[in-house]
JSON list of C-alpha atoms in Angstrom, two decimals:
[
{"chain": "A", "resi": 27, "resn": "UNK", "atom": "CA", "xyz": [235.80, 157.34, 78.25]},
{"chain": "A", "resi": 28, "resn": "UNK", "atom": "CA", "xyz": [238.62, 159.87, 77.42]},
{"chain": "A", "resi": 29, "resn": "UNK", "atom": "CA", "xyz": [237.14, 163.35, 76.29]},
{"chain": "A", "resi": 30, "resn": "UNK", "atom": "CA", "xyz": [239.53, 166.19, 74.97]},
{"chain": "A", "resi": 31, "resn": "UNK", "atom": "CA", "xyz": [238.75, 169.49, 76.97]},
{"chain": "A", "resi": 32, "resn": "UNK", "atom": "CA", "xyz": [241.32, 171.91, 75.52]},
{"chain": "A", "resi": 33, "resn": "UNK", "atom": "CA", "xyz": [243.54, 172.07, 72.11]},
{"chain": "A", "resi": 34, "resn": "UNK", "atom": "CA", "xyz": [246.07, 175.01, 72.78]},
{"chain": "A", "resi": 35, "resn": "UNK", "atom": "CA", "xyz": [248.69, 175.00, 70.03]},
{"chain": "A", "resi": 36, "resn": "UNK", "atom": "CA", "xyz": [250.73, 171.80, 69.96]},
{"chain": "A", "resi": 37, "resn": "UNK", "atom": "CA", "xyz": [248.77, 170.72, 73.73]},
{"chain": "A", "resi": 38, "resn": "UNK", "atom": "CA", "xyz": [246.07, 168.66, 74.44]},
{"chain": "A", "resi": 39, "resn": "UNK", "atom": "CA", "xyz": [244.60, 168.05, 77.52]},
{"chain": "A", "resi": 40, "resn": "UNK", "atom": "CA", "xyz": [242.14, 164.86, 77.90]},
{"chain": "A", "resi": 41, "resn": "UNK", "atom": "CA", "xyz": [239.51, 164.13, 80.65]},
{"chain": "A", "resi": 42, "resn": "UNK", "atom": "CA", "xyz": [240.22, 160.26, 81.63]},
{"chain": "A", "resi": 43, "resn": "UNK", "atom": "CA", "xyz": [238.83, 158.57, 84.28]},
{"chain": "A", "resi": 44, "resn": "UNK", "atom": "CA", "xyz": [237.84, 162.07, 86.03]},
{"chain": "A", "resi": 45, "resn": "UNK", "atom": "CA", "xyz": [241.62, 163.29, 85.85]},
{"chain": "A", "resi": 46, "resn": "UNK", "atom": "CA", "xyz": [242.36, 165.33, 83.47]},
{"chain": "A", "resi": 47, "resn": "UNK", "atom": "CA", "xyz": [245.83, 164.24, 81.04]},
{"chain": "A", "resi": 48, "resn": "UNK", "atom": "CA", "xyz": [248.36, 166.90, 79.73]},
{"chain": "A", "resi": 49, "resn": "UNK", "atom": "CA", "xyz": [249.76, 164.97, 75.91]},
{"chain": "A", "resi": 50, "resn": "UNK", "atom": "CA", "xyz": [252.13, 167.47, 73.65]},
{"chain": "A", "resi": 51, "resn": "UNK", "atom": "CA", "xyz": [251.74, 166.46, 69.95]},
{"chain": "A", "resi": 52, "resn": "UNK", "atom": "CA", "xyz": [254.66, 166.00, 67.08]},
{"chain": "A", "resi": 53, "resn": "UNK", "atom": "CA", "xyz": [254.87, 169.02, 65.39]},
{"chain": "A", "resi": 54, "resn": "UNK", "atom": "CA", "xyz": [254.38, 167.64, 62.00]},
{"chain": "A", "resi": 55, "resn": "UNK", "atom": "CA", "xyz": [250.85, 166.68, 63.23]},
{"chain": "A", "resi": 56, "resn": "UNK", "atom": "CA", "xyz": [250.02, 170.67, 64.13]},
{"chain": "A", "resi": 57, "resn": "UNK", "atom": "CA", "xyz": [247.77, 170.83, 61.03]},
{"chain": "A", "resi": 58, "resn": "UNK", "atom": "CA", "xyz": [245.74, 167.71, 61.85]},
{"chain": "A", "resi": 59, "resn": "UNK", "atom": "CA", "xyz": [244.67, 168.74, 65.51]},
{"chain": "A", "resi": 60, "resn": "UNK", "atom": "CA", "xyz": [243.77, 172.35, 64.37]},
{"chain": "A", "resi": 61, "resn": "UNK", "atom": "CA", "xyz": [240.44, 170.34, 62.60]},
{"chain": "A", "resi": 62, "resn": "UNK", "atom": "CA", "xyz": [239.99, 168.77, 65.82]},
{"chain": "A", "resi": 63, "resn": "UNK", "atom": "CA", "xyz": [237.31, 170.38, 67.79]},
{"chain": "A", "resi": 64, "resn": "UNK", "atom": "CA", "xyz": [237.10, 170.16, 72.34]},
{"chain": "A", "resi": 65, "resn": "UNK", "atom": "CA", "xyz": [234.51, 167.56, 73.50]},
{"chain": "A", "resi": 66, "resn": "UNK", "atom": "CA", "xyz": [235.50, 164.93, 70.82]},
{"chain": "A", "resi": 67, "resn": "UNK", "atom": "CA", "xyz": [235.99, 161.25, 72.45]},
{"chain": "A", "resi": 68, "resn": "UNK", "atom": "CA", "xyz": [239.67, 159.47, 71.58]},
{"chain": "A", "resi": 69, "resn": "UNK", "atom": "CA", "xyz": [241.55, 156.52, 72.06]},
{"chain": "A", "resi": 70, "resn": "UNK", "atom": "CA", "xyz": [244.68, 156.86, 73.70]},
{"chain": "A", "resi": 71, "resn": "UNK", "atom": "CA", "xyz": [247.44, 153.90, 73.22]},
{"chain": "A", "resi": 72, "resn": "UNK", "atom": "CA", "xyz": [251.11, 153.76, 73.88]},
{"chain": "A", "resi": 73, "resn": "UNK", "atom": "CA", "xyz": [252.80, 152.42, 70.89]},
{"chain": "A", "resi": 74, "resn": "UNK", "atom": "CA", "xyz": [256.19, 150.74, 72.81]},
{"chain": "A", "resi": 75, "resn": "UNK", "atom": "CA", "xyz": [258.40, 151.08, 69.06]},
{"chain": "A", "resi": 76, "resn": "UNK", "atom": "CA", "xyz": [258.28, 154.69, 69.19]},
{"chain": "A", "resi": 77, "resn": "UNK", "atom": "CA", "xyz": [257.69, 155.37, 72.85]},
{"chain": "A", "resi": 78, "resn": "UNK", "atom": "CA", "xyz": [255.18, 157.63, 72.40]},
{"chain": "A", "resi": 79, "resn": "UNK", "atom": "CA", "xyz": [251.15, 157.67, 72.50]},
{"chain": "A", "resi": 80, "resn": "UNK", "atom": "CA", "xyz": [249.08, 157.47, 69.53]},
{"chain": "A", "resi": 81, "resn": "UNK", "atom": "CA", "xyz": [245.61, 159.39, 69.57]},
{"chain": "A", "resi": 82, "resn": "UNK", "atom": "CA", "xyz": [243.14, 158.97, 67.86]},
{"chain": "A", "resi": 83, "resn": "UNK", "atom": "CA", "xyz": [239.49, 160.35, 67.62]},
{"chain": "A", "resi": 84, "resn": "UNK", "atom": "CA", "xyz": [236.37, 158.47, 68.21]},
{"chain": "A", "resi": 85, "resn": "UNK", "atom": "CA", "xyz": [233.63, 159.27, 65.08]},
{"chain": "A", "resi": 86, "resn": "UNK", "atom": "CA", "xyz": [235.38, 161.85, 63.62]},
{"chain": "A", "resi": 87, "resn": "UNK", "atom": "CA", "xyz": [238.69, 162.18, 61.16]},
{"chain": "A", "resi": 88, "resn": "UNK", "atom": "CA", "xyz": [240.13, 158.43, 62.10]},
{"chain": "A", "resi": 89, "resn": "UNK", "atom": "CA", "xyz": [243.93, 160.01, 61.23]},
{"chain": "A", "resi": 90, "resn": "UNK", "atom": "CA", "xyz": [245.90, 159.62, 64.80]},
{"chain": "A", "resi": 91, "resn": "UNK", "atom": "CA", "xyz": [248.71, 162.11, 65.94]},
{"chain": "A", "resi": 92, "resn": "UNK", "atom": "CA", "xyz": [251.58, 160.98, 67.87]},
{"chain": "A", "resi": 93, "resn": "UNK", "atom": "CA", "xyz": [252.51, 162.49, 71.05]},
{"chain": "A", "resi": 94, "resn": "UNK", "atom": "CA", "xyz": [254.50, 162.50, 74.23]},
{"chain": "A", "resi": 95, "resn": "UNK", "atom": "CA", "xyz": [252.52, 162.50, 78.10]},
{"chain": "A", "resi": 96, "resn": "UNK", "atom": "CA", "xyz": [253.65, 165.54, 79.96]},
{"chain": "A", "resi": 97, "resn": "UNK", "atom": "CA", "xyz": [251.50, 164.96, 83.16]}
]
């Protein structure tokens, strides 16, 4: 289950497996994550035509952001 733990400006950090993920979002999706709220679940999937990871939440707003893995 992958759990977001902290939204800091255009950085979102994810609890996966018991590590936690470091993801930077697009700026054009800045607006989006500021209605996102820590503890939500997402689904995390690496879209290979844009080389960059797609999340998207779990039971909540179903628009994704795309983003880039930083660690």
């Amino acid at each position: 289950m992958t759990t977001i733990t902290s939204i800091k400006e255009d950085i979102i950090e994810v609890l996966r497996d018991e590590k936690t993920r470091t993801f930077q979002i697009d700026e054009q999706y800045l607006n989006e994550i500021s209605l996102w709220p820590n503890g939500i679940k997402v689904k995390i999937k690496f879209d290979n035509t844009s080389q960059k990871y797609i999340i998207t939440p779990i039971n909540w707003i179903q628009n994704s952001v795309n983003s880039i893995k930083l660690y």
